[in-house]
Structure formats: structure tokens, C-alpha cells
Amino acid sequence: MGENADRFLAAFNSIEKALKDQLNMHRHFSFSRMIDGAKKKHPLIAKYEMDLKKFAELRNVIVHEQTAPDFVIAEPHREVVQMIEKVHRELISPEMVIPKYKRQVKTFNIDDPLETVLGTIERHAYTQFPIYENGKFKCLLTNYGITAWLAHHRDQFAFEVDKVKLSDVIIYEKHMNNVKFVCVNKSIYDVKELFLHHIDKKVTRLEAVLITENGNPNDPLLGIVTPFDAIRIP
């Protein structure tokens, strides 16, 4: 058997074993059936569904139509081997949200003046602002909420932003379910899936995914994933 076939089968067998372990399958199921079962829970399986099923067809040709120990009827092309090894790496060792999105996240207290947020926008151009009350997560204020507050007060020719509290502004945030929390052992593909399907489930836009050690909203923030980050996940 050629080197390409050996590498292809090694990657395929490892993927098949990983699927069985993840799905806790003790009986024999066809590879295609495992893919159909796994794609509902695992975004990477859904992403590579058709590729994986084609790999299964090629594997069957290599294994079941082998006419001699050292001869295979179909020797995989190098590009196919490279592709299945790429899929294998992503499935077995996907890139995790930490350290990928590990960063210092600027947070605010509900009693902070609006001026502090506006200053942060001016300096860093941030658009998401986690708000806390007594050390517990309250909500995610966004530029949309701030704009709604400004629009509501447009008839006031002058107001002192240092006297306006964030508690007065957050009530103008239209959707309070605009944020999700995840733990550090989630992959970047899990997070991408949250962004893709949040609007289907919540009828609103997901503005950020915040990362804590165990996904607890009240634990220290370790990182943030924004919609801009999500669209760059392959």
C-alpha cells in the first residue's frame, strides 16, 4: 500500500474512532450514520459533512477493493490526503477560545457615569461594554443602546454626561439577551455556531460572547469574541 493510502487511512480511522467516542457508540454504525448523528451537535462535523462522506466512499474503495496486500485500486491524491489530515487536526485538536481570544476586557459598574463609556469609545472604538452591579454581571451595553439613549434625549440641548449613570442608559438597550458566556474549553467553532444560530433562536443579534473559566457570568472575564471575530473564523 502506498504512502498516501497509509496516511489517508490513518487519518480516517482516527476520525472514525473520535466520532464513536464522542457519540458513545458501542455498536456498529455506518460512518455516514455517525456523521448524520454528530452534525447536530458538533459544528465542525456539519461544516465538513460532505467531505467526510466522500472520504468514507474512498476509504471503502481502498479497503474493500484491495486486490493484493501491497496494491490498492485507488491511491489518494496528495491534495486529498492533505485535506483529510487538515479535517483530522481540526476535529481532534480544534483551536480553543483561550488563548485565541484571550484579552483584557474593559468592564463598567452600573453606577459609572456615561462619560466613562464615551471616553472608552473615543480612545478604543469599542462597541460592547459589559456592565456589572455589586460584582455580578448585569448586562451588555452596546453602541446601539447608547445611540437610543441619545436619540431619546435629543431635545435636551445640553446635558452633563458625567452626571448620567449607566443605570439610566441600559434601559434603552433593546435586547438584553444579546450576549452569551462560554467556558475556556470551548472551541472557536463552538463560538461561531453560537453567532450563526442565535438570531434563529432569540430573534436578535448576538453582540458578544464573553469567556470565563467555567462559563459563569459572575466570574472574571478572560476574553471576548465579537461578531467581527466570528466572521473571520474559517
Tab-separated table of C-alpha atoms in Angstrom:
chain	number	residue	atom	x	y	z
A	1	MET	CA	0.000	0.000	0.000
A	2	GLY	CA	1.314	3.455	-0.931
A	3	GLU	CA	2.263	6.220	1.487
A	4	ASN	CA	-0.760	8.347	0.549
A	5	ALA	CA	-3.143	5.472	1.224
A	6	ASP	CA	-1.484	4.763	4.564
A	7	ARG	CA	-1.737	8.411	5.636
A	8	PHE	CA	-5.328	8.635	4.411
A	9	LEU	CA	-6.436	5.527	6.298
A	10	ALA	CA	-4.619	6.577	9.462
A	11	ALA	CA	-6.439	9.925	9.490
A	12	PHE	CA	-9.784	8.338	8.574
A	13	ASN	CA	-9.552	5.671	11.278
A	14	SER	CA	-8.664	8.272	13.892
A	15	ILE	CA	-11.653	10.416	12.871
A	16	GLU	CA	-13.954	7.383	12.982
A	17	LYS	CA	-12.749	6.444	16.478
A	18	ALA	CA	-13.170	10.007	17.708
A	19	LEU	CA	-16.761	10.070	16.405
A	20	LYS	CA	-17.581	6.803	18.153
A	21	ASP	CA	-16.126	8.100	21.415
A	22	GLN	CA	-17.953	11.427	21.193
A	23	LEU	CA	-21.268	9.773	20.360
A	24	ASN	CA	-20.683	6.977	22.897
A	25	MET	CA	-21.414	4.364	20.254
A	26	HIS	CA	-20.664	0.815	21.325
A	27	ARG	CA	-22.439	-0.929	18.483
A	28	HIS	CA	-21.504	-0.808	14.818
A	29	PHE	CA	-22.950	2.062	12.829
A	30	SER	CA	-22.053	3.129	9.330
A	31	PHE	CA	-19.754	6.122	9.066
A	32	SER	CA	-22.452	8.105	7.245
A	33	ARG	CA	-24.921	7.391	10.034
A	34	MET	CA	-22.418	8.616	12.607
A	35	ILE	CA	-21.941	11.812	10.608
A	36	ASP	CA	-25.711	12.367	10.487
A	37	GLY	CA	-25.909	11.931	14.250
A	38	ALA	CA	-22.876	14.029	15.107
A	39	LYS	CA	-23.529	17.017	12.838
A	40	LYS	CA	-26.462	18.115	15.007
A	41	LYS	CA	-24.181	18.641	17.994
A	42	HIS	CA	-20.768	19.328	16.516
A	43	PRO	CA	-20.383	22.361	14.199
A	44	LEU	CA	-17.185	21.033	12.631
A	45	ILE	CA	-18.924	17.810	11.596
A	46	ALA	CA	-21.665	19.855	9.970
A	47	LYS	CA	-19.058	22.014	8.246
A	48	TYR	CA	-17.236	19.024	6.754
A	49	GLU	CA	-20.237	16.700	6.331
A	50	MET	CA	-19.936	16.203	2.579
A	51	ASP	CA	-16.146	15.917	2.680
A	52	LEU	CA	-16.331	13.276	5.400
A	53	LYS	CA	-18.877	11.226	3.471
A	54	LYS	CA	-16.684	11.372	0.364
A	55	PHE	CA	-13.734	10.278	2.473
A	56	ALA	CA	-15.812	7.292	3.606
A	57	GLU	CA	-16.507	6.308	-0.009
A	58	LEU	CA	-12.810	6.492	-0.853
A	59	ARG	CA	-11.921	4.509	2.260
A	60	ASN	CA	-14.322	1.738	1.195
A	61	VAL	CA	-12.713	1.571	-2.233
A	62	ILE	CA	-9.214	1.376	-0.744
A	63	VAL	CA	-10.065	-1.261	1.870
A	64	HIS	CA	-12.720	-3.438	0.263
A	65	GLU	CA	-11.431	-3.494	-3.299
A	66	GLN	CA	-7.780	-4.154	-2.450
A	67	THR	CA	-6.626	-6.997	-4.697
A	68	ALA	CA	-3.254	-7.643	-3.048
A	69	PRO	CA	-1.553	-6.703	0.241
A	70	ASP	CA	0.660	-4.139	-1.467
A	71	PHE	CA	-1.788	-2.963	-4.135
A	72	VAL	CA	-4.756	-0.623	-3.833
A	73	ILE	CA	-7.151	0.138	-6.653
A	74	ALA	CA	-7.340	3.809	-5.670
A	75	GLU	CA	-4.310	5.663	-4.345
A	76	PRO	CA	-5.474	9.017	-2.884
A	77	HIS	CA	-4.081	12.181	-4.426
A	78	ARG	CA	-1.784	14.259	-2.237
A	79	GLU	CA	-4.403	17.035	-2.059
A	80	VAL	CA	-6.985	14.574	-0.709
A	81	VAL	CA	-4.558	13.333	1.939
A	82	GLN	CA	-3.718	16.878	2.955
A	83	MET	CA	-7.421	17.693	3.184
A	84	ILE	CA	-8.349	14.738	5.399
A	85	GLU	CA	-5.355	15.432	7.631
A	86	LYS	CA	-6.484	19.060	7.940
A	87	VAL	CA	-10.009	17.928	8.893
A	88	HIS	CA	-8.490	15.441	11.334
A	89	ARG	CA	-6.422	18.144	13.049
A	90	GLU	CA	-9.415	20.435	13.402
A	91	LEU	CA	-11.672	17.677	14.739
A	92	ILE	CA	-9.173	16.138	17.144
A	93	SER	CA	-7.423	19.309	18.309
A	94	PRO	CA	-9.576	22.312	17.407
A	95	GLU	CA	-8.343	25.799	18.232
A	96	MET	CA	-9.787	26.890	21.576
A	97	VAL	CA	-11.274	30.245	22.525
A	98	ILE	CA	-8.436	30.642	25.014
A	99	PRO	CA	-5.745	31.615	24.118
A	100	LYS	CA	-7.188	32.670	20.720
A	101	TYR	CA	-9.394	35.396	22.203
A	102	LYS	CA	-7.638	35.962	25.498
A	103	ARG	CA	-7.607	39.713	26.065
A	104	GLN	CA	-8.229	42.267	28.744
A	105	VAL	CA	-11.904	43.173	28.681
A	106	LYS	CA	-12.898	46.649	29.821
A	107	THR	CA	-15.833	46.417	32.240
A	108	PHE	CA	-18.023	49.039	33.888
A	109	ASN	CA	-20.092	49.436	37.028
A	110	ILE	CA	-23.760	50.258	36.751
A	111	ASP	CA	-23.173	53.464	38.737
A	112	ASP	CA	-20.380	54.683	36.454
A	113	PRO	CA	-21.132	57.865	34.519
A	114	LEU	CA	-21.894	57.619	30.811
A	115	GLU	CA	-18.842	59.811	30.310
A	116	THR	CA	-16.544	56.861	31.105
A	117	VAL	CA	-18.047	54.762	28.315
A	118	LEU	CA	-17.947	57.636	25.834
A	119	GLY	CA	-14.286	58.185	26.696
A	120	THR	CA	-13.595	54.497	26.051
A	121	ILE	CA	-15.328	54.722	22.682
A	122	GLU	CA	-13.193	57.726	21.768
A	123	ARG	CA	-9.935	56.034	22.786
A	124	HIS	CA	-10.529	52.446	21.659
A	125	ALA	CA	-13.603	52.463	19.369
A	126	TYR	CA	-15.198	49.659	21.429
A	127	THR	CA	-18.851	48.868	20.786
A	128	GLN	CA	-19.575	46.338	23.582
A	129	PHE	CA	-19.498	47.262	27.266
A	130	PRO	CA	-20.065	44.614	29.991
A	131	ILE	CA	-21.913	46.203	32.917
A	132	TYR	CA	-21.684	44.852	36.485
A	133	GLU	CA	-23.682	45.544	39.638
A	134	ASN	CA	-22.221	44.622	43.011
A	135	GLY	CA	-19.683	42.385	41.301
A	136	LYS	CA	-22.302	40.463	39.313
A	137	PHE	CA	-22.899	40.657	35.587
A	138	LYS	CA	-25.876	42.876	34.782
A	139	CYS	CA	-25.984	43.230	31.011
A	140	LEU	CA	-24.057	44.059	27.876
A	141	LEU	CA	-24.455	47.687	26.863
A	142	THR	CA	-23.751	48.361	23.185
A	143	ASN	CA	-23.383	51.384	20.942
A	144	TYR	CA	-26.999	50.756	19.879
A	145	GLY	CA	-28.237	51.261	23.422
A	146	ILE	CA	-26.189	54.425	23.815
A	147	THR	CA	-27.487	55.763	20.495
A	148	ALA	CA	-31.071	55.003	21.576
A	149	TRP	CA	-30.499	56.942	24.817
A	150	LEU	CA	-29.062	59.912	22.914
A	151	ALA	CA	-31.962	59.858	20.446
A	152	HIS	CA	-34.476	59.839	23.305
A	153	HIS	CA	-32.801	62.911	24.825
A	154	ARG	CA	-32.235	64.736	21.541
A	155	ASP	CA	-34.488	67.637	22.585
A	156	GLN	CA	-32.265	68.398	25.537
A	157	PHE	CA	-29.782	70.867	24.120
A	158	ALA	CA	-27.325	70.291	26.899
A	159	PHE	CA	-26.838	67.526	29.420
A	160	GLU	CA	-23.920	66.669	31.619
A	161	VAL	CA	-22.741	63.202	30.666
A	162	ASP	CA	-20.710	62.958	33.857
A	163	LYS	CA	-23.991	63.031	35.796
A	164	VAL	CA	-25.796	60.461	33.650
A	165	LYS	CA	-25.397	56.979	35.176
A	166	LEU	CA	-25.156	53.828	33.127
A	167	SER	CA	-28.185	52.584	35.047
A	168	ASP	CA	-30.128	55.301	33.198
A	169	VAL	CA	-28.747	54.218	29.833
A	170	ILE	CA	-29.040	50.417	29.906
A	171	ILE	CA	-32.837	50.586	29.899
A	172	TYR	CA	-32.539	51.763	26.288
A	173	GLU	CA	-30.694	48.597	25.282
A	174	LYS	CA	-33.404	46.961	23.185
A	175	HIS	CA	-32.354	43.337	23.693
A	176	MET	CA	-30.914	42.122	26.984
A	177	ASN	CA	-30.284	38.606	25.620
A	178	ASN	CA	-27.581	39.895	23.314
A	179	VAL	CA	-24.656	38.113	24.999
A	180	LYS	CA	-23.524	34.561	25.741
A	181	PHE	CA	-20.947	33.195	28.163
A	182	VAL	CA	-18.705	30.218	27.427
A	183	CYS	CA	-16.007	28.368	29.347
A	184	VAL	CA	-12.369	28.172	28.317
A	185	ASN	CA	-12.622	24.633	26.882
A	186	LYS	CA	-14.916	25.655	24.032
A	187	SER	CA	-13.521	25.696	20.514
A	188	ILE	CA	-13.660	28.646	18.159
A	189	TYR	CA	-16.128	26.644	16.062
A	190	ASP	CA	-18.498	26.269	19.030
A	191	VAL	CA	-18.488	30.047	19.342
A	192	LYS	CA	-19.072	30.566	15.635
A	193	GLU	CA	-22.089	28.277	15.912
A	194	LEU	CA	-23.493	30.477	18.700
A	195	PHE	CA	-23.336	33.531	16.458
A	196	LEU	CA	-24.842	31.714	13.473
A	197	HIS	CA	-27.842	30.307	15.315
A	198	HIS	CA	-28.538	32.911	17.985
A	199	ILE	CA	-30.695	35.043	15.721
A	200	ASP	CA	-32.759	31.982	14.746
A	201	LYS	CA	-33.459	31.142	18.387
A	202	LYS	CA	-33.651	34.581	20.007
A	203	VAL	CA	-34.791	36.785	17.106
A	204	THR	CA	-31.990	39.195	17.903
A	205	ARG	CA	-28.342	39.755	17.151
A	206	LEU	CA	-25.636	38.282	19.348
A	207	GLU	CA	-23.332	41.179	20.179
A	208	ALA	CA	-20.595	39.292	22.012
A	209	VAL	CA	-19.507	36.022	23.558
A	210	LEU	CA	-17.745	36.541	26.878
A	211	ILE	CA	-15.276	33.963	28.170
A	212	THR	CA	-14.838	32.947	31.807
A	213	GLU	CA	-13.137	29.932	33.357
A	214	ASN	CA	-16.331	27.882	33.720
A	215	GLY	CA	-18.793	29.964	31.710
A	216	ASN	CA	-20.160	31.591	34.874
A	217	PRO	CA	-21.258	35.186	34.113
A	218	ASN	CA	-20.067	36.388	37.507
A	219	ASP	CA	-16.510	35.031	37.207
A	220	PRO	CA	-13.636	37.243	35.997
A	221	LEU	CA	-13.631	37.841	32.254
A	222	LEU	CA	-10.786	36.185	30.367
A	223	GLY	CA	-11.678	37.262	26.852
A	224	ILE	CA	-14.326	38.355	24.391
A	225	VAL	CA	-15.409	37.277	20.915
A	226	THR	CA	-17.141	39.903	18.795
A	227	PRO	CA	-19.208	39.468	15.617
A	228	PHE	CA	-16.188	40.745	13.689
A	229	ASP	CA	-14.082	37.970	15.210
A	230	ALA	CA	-16.734	35.376	14.407
A	231	ILE	CA	-16.931	36.140	10.688
A	232	ARG	CA	-13.174	35.567	10.430
A	233	ILE	CA	-13.405	32.008	11.824
A	234	PRO	CA	-12.906	29.674	8.824
